[in-house]
Short mmCIF file of N, CA and C in Angstrom, two decimals:
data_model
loop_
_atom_site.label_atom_id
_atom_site.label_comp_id
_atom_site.label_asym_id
_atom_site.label_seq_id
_atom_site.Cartn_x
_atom_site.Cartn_y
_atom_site.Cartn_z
N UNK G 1 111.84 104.34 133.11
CA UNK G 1 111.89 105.76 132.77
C UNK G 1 111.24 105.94 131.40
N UNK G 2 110.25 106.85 131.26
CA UNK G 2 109.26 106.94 130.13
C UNK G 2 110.50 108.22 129.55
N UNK G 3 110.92 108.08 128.16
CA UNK G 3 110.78 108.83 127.38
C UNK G 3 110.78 109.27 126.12
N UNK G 4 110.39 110.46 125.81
CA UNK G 4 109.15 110.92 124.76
C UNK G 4 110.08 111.43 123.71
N UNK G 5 109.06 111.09 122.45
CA UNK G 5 109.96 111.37 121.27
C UNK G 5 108.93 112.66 120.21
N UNK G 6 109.41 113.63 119.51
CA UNK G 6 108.77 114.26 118.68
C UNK G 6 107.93 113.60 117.63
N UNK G 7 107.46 114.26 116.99
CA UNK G 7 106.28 113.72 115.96
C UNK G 7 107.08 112.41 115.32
N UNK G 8 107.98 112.90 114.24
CA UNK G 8 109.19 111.88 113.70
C UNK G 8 109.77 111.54 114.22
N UNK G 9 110.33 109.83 114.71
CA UNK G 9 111.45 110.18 115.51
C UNK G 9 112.67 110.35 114.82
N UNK G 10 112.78 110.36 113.24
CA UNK G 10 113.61 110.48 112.50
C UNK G 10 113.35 110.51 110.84
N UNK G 11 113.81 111.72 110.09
CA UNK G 11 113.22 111.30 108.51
C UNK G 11 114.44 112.32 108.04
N UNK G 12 115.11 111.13 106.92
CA UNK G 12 116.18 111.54 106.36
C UNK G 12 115.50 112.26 104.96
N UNK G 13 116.29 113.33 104.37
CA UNK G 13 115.64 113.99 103.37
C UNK G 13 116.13 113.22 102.42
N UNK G 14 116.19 113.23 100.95
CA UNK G 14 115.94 112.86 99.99
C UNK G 14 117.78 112.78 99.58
N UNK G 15 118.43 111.77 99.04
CA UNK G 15 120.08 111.92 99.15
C UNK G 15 120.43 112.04 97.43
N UNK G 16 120.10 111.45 96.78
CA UNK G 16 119.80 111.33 95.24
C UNK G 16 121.07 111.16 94.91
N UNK G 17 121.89 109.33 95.70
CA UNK G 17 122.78 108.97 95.58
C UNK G 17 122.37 107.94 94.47
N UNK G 18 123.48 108.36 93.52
CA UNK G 18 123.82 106.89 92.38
C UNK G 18 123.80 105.16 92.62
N UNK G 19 122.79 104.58 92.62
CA UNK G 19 122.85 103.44 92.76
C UNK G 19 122.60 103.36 94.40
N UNK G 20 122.17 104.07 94.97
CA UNK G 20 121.15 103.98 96.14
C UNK G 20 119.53 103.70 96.07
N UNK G 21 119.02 103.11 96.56
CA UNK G 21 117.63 102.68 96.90
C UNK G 21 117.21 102.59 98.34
N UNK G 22 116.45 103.39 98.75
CA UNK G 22 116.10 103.20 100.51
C UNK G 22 114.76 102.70 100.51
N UNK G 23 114.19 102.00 101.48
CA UNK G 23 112.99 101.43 101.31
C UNK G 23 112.37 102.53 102.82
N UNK G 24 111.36 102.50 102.80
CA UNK G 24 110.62 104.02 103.85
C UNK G 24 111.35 103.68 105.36
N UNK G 25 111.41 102.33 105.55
CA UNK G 25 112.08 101.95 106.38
C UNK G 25 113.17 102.14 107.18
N UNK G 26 114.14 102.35 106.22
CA UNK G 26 115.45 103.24 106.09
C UNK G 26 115.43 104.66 106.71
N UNK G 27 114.18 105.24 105.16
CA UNK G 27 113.95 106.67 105.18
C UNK G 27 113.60 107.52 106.19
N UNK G 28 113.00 106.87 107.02
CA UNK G 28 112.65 107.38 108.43
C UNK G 28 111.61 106.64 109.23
N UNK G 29 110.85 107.45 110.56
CA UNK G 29 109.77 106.56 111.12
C UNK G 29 109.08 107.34 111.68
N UNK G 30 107.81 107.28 111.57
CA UNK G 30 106.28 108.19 111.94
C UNK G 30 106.01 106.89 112.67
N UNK G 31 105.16 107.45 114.47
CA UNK G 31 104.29 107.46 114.87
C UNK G 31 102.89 105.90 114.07
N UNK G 32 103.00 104.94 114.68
CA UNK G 32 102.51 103.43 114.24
C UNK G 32 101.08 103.54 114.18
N UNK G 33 100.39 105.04 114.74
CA UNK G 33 98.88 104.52 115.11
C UNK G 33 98.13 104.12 113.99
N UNK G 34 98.21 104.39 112.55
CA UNK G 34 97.53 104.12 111.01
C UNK G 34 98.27 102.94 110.74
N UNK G 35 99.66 102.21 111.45
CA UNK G 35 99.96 100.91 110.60
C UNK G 35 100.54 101.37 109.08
N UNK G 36 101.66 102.36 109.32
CA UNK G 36 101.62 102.66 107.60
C UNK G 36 102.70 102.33 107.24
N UNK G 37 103.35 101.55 108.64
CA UNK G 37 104.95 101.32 107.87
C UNK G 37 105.16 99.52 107.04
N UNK G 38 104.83 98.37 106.84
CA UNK G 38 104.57 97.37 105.83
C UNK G 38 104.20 97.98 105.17
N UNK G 39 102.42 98.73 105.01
CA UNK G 39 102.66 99.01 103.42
C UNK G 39 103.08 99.78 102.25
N UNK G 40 103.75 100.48 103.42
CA UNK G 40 104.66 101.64 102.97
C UNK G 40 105.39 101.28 102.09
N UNK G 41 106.35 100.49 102.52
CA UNK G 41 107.91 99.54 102.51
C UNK G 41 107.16 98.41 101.08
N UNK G 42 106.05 97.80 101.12
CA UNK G 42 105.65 96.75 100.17
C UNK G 42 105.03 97.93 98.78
N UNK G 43 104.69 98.93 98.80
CA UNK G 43 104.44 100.06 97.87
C UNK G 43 106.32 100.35 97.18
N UNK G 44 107.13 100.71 98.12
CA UNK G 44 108.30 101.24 97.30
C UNK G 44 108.89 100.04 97.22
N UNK G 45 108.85 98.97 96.97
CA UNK G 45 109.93 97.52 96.94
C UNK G 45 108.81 97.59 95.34
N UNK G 46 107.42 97.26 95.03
CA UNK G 46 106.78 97.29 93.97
C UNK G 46 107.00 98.17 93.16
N UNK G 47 107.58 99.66 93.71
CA UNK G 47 107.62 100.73 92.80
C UNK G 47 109.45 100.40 92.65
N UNK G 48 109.81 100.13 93.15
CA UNK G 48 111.63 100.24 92.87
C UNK G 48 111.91 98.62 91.52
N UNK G 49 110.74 98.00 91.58
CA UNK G 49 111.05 96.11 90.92
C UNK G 49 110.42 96.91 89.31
N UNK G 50 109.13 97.79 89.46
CA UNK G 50 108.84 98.37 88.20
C UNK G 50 109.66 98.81 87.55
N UNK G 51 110.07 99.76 88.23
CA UNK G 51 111.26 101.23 87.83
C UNK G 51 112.39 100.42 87.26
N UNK G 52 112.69 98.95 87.72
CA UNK G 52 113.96 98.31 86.99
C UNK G 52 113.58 97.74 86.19
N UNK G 53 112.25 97.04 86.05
CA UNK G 53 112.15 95.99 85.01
C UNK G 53 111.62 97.39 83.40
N UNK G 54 111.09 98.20 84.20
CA UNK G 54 111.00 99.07 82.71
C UNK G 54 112.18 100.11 82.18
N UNK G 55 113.14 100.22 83.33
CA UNK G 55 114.50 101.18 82.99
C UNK G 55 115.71 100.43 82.52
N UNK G 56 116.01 99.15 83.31
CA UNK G 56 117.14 98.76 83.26
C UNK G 56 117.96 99.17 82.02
N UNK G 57 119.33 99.27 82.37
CA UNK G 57 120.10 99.71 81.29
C UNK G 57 119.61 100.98 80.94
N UNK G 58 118.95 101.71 81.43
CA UNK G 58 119.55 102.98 80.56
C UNK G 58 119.41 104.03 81.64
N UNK G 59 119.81 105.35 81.10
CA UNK G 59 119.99 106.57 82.30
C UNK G 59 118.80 106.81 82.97
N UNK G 60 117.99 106.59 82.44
CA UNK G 60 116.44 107.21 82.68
C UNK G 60 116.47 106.41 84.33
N UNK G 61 116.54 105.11 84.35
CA UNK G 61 116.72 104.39 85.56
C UNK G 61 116.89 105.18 87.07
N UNK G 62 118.11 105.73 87.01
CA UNK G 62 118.39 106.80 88.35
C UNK G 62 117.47 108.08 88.74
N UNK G 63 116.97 108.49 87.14
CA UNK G 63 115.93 109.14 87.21
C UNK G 63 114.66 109.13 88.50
N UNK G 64 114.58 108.02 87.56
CA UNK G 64 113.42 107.46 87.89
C UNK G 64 113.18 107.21 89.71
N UNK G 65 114.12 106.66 90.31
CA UNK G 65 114.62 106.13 91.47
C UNK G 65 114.65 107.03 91.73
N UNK G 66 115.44 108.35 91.83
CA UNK G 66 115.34 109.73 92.66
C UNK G 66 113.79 110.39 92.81
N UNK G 67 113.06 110.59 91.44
CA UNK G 67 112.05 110.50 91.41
C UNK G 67 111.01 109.99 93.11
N UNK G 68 111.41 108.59 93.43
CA UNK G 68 110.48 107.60 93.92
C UNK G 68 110.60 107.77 95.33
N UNK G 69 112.14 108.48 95.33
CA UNK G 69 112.48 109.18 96.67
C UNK G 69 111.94 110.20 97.03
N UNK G 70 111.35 111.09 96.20
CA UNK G 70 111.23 112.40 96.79
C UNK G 70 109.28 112.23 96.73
N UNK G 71 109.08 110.99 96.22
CA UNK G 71 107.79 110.46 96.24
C UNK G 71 107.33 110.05 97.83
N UNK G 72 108.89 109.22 98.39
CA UNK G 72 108.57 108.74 99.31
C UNK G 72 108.38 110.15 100.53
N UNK G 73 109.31 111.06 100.23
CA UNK G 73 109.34 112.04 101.47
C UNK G 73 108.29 112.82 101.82
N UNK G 74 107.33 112.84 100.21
CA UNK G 74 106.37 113.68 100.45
C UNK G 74 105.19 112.65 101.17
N UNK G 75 105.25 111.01 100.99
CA UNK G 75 104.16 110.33 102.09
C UNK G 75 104.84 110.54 103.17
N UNK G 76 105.95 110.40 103.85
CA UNK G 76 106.13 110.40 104.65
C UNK G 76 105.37 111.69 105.77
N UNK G 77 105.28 113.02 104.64
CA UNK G 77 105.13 114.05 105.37
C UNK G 77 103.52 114.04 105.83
N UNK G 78 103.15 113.88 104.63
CA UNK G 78 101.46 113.62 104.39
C UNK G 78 101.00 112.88 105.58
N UNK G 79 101.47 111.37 105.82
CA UNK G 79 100.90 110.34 106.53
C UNK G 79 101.19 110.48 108.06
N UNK G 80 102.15 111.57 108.17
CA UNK G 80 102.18 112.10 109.36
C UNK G 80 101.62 113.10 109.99
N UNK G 81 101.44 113.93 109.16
CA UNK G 81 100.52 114.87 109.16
C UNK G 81 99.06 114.30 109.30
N UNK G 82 98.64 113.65 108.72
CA UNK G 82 97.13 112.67 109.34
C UNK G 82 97.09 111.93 110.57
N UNK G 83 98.73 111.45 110.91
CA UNK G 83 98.49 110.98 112.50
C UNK G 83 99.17 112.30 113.35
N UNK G 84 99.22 112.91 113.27
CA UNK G 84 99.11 114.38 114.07
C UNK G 84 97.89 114.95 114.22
N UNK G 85 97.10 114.80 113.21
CA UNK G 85 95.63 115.50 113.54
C UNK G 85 94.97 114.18 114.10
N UNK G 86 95.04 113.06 114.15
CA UNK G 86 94.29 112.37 114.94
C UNK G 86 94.39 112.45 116.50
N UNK G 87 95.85 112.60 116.55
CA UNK G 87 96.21 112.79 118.00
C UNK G 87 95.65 114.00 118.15
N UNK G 88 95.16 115.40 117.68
CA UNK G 88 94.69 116.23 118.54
C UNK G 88 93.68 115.90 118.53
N UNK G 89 92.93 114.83 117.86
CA UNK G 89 91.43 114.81 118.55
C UNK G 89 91.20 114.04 119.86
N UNK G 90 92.48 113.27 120.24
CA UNK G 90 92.10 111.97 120.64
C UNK G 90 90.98 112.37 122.24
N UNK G 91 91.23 113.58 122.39
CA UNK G 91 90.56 113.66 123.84
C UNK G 91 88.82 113.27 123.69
N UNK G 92 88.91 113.63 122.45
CA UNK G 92 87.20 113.45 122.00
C UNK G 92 86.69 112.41 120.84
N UNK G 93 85.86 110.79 121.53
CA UNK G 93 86.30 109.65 120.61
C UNK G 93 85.58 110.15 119.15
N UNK G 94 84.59 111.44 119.32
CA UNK G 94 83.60 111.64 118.00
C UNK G 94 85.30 112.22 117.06
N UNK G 95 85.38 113.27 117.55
CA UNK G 95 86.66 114.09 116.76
C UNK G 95 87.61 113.08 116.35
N UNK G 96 88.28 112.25 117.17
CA UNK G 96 88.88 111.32 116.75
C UNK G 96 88.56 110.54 115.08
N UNK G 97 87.55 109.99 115.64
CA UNK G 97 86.86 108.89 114.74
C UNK G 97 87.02 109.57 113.19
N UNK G 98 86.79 110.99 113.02
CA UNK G 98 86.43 111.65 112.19
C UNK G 98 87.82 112.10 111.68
N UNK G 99 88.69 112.21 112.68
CA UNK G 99 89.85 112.66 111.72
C UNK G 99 90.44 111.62 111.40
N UNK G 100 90.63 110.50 111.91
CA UNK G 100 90.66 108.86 110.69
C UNK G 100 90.57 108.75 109.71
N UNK G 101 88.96 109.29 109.49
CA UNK G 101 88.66 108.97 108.22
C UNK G 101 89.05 109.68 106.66
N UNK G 102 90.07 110.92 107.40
CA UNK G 102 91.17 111.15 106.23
C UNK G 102 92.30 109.76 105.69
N UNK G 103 92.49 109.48 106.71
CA UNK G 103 93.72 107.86 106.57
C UNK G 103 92.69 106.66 105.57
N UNK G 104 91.39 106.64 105.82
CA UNK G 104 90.53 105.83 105.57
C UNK G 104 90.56 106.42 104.09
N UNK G 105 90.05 107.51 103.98
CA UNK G 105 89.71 107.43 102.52
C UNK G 105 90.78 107.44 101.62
N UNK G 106 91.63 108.13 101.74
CA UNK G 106 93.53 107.96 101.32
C UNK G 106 93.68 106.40 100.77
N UNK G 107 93.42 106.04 102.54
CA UNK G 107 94.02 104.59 101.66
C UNK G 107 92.92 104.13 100.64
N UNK G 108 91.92 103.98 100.98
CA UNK G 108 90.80 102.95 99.79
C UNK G 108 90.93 103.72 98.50
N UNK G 109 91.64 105.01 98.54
CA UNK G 109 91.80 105.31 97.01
C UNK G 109 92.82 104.91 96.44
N UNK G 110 93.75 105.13 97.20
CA UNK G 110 94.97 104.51 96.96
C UNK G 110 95.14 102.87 96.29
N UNK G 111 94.24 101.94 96.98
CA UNK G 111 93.91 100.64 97.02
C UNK G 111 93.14 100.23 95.93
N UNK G 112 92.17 101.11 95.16
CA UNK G 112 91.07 101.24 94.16
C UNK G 112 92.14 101.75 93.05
N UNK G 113 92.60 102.17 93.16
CA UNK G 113 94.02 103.06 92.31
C UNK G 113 94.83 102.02 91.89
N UNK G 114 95.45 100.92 92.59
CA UNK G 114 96.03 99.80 92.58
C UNK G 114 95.07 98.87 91.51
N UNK G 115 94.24 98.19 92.05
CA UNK G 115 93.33 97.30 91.74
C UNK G 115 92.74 97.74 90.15
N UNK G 116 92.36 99.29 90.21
CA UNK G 116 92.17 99.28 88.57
C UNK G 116 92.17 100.14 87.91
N UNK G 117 93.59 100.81 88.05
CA UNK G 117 94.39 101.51 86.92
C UNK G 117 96.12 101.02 87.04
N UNK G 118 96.47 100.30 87.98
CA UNK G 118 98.36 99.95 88.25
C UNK G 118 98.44 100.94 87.91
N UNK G 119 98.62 102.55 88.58
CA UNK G 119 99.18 103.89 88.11
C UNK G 119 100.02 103.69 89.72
N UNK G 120 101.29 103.61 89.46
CA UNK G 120 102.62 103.32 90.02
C UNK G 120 103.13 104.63 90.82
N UNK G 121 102.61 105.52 89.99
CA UNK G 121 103.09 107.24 90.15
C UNK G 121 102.37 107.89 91.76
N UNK G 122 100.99 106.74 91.38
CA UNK G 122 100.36 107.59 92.57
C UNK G 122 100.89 107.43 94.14
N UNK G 123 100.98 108.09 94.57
CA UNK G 123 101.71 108.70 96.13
C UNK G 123 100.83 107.85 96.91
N UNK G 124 101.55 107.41 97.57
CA UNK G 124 100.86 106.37 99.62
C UNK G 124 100.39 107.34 99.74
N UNK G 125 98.46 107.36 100.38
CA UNK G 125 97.83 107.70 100.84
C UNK G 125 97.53 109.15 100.23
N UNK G 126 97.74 109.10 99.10
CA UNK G 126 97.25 110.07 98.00
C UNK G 126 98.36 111.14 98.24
N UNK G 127 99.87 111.17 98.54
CA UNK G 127 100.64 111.82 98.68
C UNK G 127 100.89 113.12 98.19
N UNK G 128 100.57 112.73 96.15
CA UNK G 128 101.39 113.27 95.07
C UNK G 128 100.03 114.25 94.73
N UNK G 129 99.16 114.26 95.78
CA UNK G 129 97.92 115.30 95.17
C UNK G 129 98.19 116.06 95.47
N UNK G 130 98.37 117.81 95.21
CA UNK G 130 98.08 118.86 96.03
C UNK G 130 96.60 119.12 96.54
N UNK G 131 95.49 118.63 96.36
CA UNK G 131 94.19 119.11 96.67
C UNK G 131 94.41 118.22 98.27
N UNK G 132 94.47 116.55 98.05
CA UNK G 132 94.72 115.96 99.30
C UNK G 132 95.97 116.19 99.98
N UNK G 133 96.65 116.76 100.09
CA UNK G 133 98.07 117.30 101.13
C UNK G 133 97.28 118.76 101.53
N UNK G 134 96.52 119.73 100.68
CA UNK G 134 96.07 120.83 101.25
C UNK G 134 94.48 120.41 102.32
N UNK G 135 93.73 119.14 101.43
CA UNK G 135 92.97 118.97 102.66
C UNK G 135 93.52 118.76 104.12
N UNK G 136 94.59 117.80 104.30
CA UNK G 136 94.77 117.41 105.16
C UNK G 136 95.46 118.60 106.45
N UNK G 137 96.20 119.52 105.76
CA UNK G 137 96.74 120.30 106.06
C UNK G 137 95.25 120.90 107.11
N UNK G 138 94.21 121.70 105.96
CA UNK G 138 93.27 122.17 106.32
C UNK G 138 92.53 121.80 107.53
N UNK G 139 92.66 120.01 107.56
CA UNK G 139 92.04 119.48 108.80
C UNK G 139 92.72 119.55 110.01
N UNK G 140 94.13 119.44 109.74
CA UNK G 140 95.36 119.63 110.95
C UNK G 140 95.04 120.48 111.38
N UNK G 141 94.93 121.84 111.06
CA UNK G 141 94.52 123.25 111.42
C UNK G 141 93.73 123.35 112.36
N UNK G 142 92.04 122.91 111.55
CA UNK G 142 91.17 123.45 112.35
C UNK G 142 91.33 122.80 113.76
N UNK G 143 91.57 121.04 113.70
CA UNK G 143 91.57 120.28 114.72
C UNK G 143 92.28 121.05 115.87
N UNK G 144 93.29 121.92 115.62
CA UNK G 144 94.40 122.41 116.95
C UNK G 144 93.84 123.66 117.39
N UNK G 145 92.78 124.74 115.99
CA UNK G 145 92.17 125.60 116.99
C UNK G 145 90.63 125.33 117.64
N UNK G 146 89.69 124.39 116.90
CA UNK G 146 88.63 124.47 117.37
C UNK G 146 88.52 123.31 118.93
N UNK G 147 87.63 123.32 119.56
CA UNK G 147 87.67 123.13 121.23
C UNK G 147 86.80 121.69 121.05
N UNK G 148 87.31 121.01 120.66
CA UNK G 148 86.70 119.44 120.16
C UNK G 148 85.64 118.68 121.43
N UNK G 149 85.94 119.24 122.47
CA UNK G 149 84.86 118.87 123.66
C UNK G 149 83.51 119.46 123.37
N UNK G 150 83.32 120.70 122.27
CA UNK G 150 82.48 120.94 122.19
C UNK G 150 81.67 120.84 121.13
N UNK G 151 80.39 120.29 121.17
CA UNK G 151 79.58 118.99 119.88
C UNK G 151 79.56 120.02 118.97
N UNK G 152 79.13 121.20 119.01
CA UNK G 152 78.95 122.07 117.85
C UNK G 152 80.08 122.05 117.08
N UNK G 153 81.33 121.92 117.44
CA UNK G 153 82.59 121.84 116.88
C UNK G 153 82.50 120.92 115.94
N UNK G 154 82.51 119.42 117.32
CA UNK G 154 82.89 118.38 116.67
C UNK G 154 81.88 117.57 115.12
N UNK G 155 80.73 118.67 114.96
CA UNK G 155 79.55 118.56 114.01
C UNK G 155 80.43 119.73 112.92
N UNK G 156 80.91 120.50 113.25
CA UNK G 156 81.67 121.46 112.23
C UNK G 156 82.72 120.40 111.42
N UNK G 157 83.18 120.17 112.38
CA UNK G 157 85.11 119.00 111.94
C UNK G 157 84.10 118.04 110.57
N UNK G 158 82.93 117.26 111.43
CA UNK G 158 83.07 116.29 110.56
C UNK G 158 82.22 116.56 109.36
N UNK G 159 81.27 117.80 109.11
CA UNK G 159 81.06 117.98 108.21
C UNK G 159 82.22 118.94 106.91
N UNK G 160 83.02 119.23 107.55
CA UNK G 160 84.04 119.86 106.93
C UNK G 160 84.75 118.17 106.19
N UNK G 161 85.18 117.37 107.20
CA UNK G 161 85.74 116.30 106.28
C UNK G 161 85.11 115.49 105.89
N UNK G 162 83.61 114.97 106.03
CA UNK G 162 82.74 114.80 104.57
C UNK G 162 82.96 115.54 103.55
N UNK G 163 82.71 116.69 104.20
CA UNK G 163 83.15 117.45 102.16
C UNK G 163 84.22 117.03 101.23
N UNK G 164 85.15 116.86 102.47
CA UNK G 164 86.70 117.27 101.83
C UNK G 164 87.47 115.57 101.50
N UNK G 165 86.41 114.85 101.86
CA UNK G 165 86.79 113.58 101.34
C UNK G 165 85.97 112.82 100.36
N UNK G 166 84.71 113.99 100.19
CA UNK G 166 83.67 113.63 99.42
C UNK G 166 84.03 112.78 97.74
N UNK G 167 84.79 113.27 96.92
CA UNK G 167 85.74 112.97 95.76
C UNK G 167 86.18 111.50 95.86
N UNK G 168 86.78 111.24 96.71
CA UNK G 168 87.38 110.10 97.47
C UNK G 168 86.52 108.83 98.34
N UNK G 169 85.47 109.19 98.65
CA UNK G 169 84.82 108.33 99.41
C UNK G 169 83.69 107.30 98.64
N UNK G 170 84.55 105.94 98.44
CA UNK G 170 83.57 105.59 97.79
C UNK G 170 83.14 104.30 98.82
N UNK G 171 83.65 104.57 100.07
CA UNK G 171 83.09 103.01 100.90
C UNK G 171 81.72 103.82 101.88
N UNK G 172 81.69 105.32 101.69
CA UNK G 172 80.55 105.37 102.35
C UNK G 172 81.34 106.01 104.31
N UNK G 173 81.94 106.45 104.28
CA UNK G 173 82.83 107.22 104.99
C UNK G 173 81.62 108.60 105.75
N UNK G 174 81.82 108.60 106.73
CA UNK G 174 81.18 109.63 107.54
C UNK G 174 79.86 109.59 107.46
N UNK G 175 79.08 108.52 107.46
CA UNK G 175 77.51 108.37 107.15
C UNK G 175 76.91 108.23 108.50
N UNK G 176 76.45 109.27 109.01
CA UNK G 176 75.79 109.09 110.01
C UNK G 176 74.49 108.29 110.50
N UNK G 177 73.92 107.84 108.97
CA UNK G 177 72.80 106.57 109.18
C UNK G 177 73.30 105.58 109.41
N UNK G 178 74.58 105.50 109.37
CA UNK G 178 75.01 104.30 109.20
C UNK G 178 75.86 103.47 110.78
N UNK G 179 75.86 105.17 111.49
CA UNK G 179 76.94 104.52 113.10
C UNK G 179 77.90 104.23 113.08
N UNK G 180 78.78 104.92 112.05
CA UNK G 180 80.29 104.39 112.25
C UNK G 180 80.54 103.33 110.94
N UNK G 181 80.14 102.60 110.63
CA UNK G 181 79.72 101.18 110.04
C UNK G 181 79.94 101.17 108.83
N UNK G 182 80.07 100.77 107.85
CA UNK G 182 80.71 100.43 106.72
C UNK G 182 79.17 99.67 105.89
N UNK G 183 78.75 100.61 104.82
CA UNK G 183 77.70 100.31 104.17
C UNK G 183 77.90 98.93 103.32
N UNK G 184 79.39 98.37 102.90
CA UNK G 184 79.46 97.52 101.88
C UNK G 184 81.14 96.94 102.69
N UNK G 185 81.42 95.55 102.06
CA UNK G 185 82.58 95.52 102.15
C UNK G 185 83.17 94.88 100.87
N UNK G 186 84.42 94.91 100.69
CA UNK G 186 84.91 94.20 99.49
C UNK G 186 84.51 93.28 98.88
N UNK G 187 83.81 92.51 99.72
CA UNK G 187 83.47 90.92 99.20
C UNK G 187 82.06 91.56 98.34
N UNK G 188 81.68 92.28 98.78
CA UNK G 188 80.00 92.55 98.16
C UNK G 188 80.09 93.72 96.56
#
């Protein structure tokens, strides 16, 4: 017997209990197709080991930790919201491909963000931005009214999220000389 679950199948809001710590794990569960739950969980275990080794002992500590919670709720919302618009493309592999590459550029900033500034603050998959939570929003949108079977569309979608990931894209994301394909990789 197949059955079907809503977008979330569960996301607890934010409790901002004393000497509580939830890891995203806990916090709830989105939909596996981006793979976002390890590094979800390995992001707030790094952000909860900071938050103690620079608070311990003093009030600021709980702060801080409530803080990391309401950090986590807003990826949670974000990163679901990007696998919701993938699923409305999925009927069409171009539309598809293209609404990915919101998850794609999220993360490599996110990852570039890591690697060379350690800014701790910044949100999974660019969470804590309002410009990236309103792109994404923006792309959710169009994806559910425009008719993705049709190329003129699906040439609208992806030049809309070239633009809108333009800031963000530094692996070379939506290059149509390129076929999908990845101009550089880490090692280079």
């Amino acid at each position: 017997k197949l059955i079907g679950a809503g977008r979330m199948q569960f996301l607890n809001r934010p409790l901002q209990v004393e000497g509580l710590v939830r890891l995203p794990s806990a916090f709830g569960f989105i939909d596996p197709l981006h793979s976002t739950g390890i590094a979800h969980n390995l992001i707030a275990i790094e952000r909860t080991v900071l938050a103690m080794e620079q608070h311990w002992g003093t009030s600021s500590l709980q702060t801080t930790l409530h803080e990391h919670e309401f950090l986590q709720f807003e990826e949670f919302l974000v990163s679901d919201l990007m696998i919701d618009t993938a699923y409305k493309c999925m009927d069409s592999p171009f539309a598809f491909e293209v609404a990915t590459m919101l998850y794609f550029a999220a993360a490599i900033r996110y990852e570039e963000n890591r690697l060379h500034q350690n800014d701790t603050s910044m949100g999974f998959l660019c969470a804590h931005e309002p410009f990236w939570k309103s792109a994404v929003g923006e792309v959710h949108a169009m994806c559910a009214e425009l008719e993705l079977a049709e190329s003129k569309n699906q040439r609208k979608l992806e030049s809309h999220v070239r633009n809108l990931i333009e800031p963000y894209n530094t692996a070379g994301l939506c290059r149509t000389d390129l076929n999908s394909m990845y101009a550089y990789t880490a090692a280079e």
